[in-house]
XYZ file of C-alpha atoms in Angstrom:
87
model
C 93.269 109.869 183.507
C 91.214 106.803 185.135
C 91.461 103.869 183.340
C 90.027 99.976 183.911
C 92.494 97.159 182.200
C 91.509 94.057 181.228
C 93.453 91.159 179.109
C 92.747 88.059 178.451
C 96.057 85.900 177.921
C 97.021 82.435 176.827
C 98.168 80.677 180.408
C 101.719 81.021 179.524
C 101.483 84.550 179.532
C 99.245 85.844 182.182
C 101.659 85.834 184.592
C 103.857 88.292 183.219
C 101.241 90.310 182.110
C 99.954 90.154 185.571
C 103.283 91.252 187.092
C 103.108 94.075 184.200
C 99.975 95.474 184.934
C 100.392 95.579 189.048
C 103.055 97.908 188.504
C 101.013 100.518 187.023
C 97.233 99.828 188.588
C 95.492 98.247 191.270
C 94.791 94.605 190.934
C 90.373 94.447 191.782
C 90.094 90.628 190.012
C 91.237 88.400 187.888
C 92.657 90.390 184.729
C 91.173 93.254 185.530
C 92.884 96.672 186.822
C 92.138 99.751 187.762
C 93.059 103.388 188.544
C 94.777 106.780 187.718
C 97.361 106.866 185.246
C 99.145 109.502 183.242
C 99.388 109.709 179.230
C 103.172 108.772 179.435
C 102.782 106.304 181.590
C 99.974 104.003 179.936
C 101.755 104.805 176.794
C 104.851 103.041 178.690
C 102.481 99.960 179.931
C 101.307 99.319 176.321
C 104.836 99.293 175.240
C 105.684 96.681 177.744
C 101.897 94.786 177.165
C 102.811 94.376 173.441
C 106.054 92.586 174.066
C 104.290 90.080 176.523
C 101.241 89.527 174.492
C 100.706 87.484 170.942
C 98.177 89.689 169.299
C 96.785 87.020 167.335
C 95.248 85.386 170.268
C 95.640 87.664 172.901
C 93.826 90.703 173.663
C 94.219 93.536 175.843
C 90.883 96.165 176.757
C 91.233 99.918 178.299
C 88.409 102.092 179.397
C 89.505 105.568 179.642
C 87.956 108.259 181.882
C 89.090 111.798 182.660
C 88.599 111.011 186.299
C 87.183 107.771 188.092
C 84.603 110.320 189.426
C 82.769 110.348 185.944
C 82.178 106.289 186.987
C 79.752 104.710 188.959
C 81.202 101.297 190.144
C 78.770 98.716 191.895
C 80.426 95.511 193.458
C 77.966 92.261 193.759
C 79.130 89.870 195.899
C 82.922 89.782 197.635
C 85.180 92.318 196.311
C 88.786 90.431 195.029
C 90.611 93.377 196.031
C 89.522 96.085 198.403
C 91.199 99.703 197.387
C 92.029 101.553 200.532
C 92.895 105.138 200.114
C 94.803 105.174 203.134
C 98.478 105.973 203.053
């Protein structure tokens, strides 16, 4: 599945959660990820998230897709990040 990511995070936290979420999706700005991910494996990210975060004051957003195909993305200004399918 395609999913976007985005948290918002008391200071002390965002690092971590920023490590987190890089090793699951692409970084594209600040707090915000994107990309393909399996069931198991966003199941596995949550885990991780919910350790990290204080749901209280924290929060933590995912929009799911079946494919990033069924998306239409339009960038304004510089993209943060610049995907590059290229292996």
């Amino acid at each position: 599945m395609y999913v976007i990511l985005v948290y918002d995070m008391d200071k002390r936290r965002v690092g971590k959660m920023l490590k987190l979420c890089r090793q699951y999706l692409n970084w594209i700005q600040n707090s915000v990820f994107e990309g393909e991910i399996t069931e198991v494996k966003l199941k596995e990210l949550l885990a991780y998230a919910k350790l990290i975060m204080d749901e209280k004051t924290d929060s933590l957003i995912i929009f799911k897709s079946r494919q990033e195909g069924w998306l239409e993305k339009e960038v304004i200004g510089k993209e943060k990040n610049e995907l590059d399918n290229l292996i």
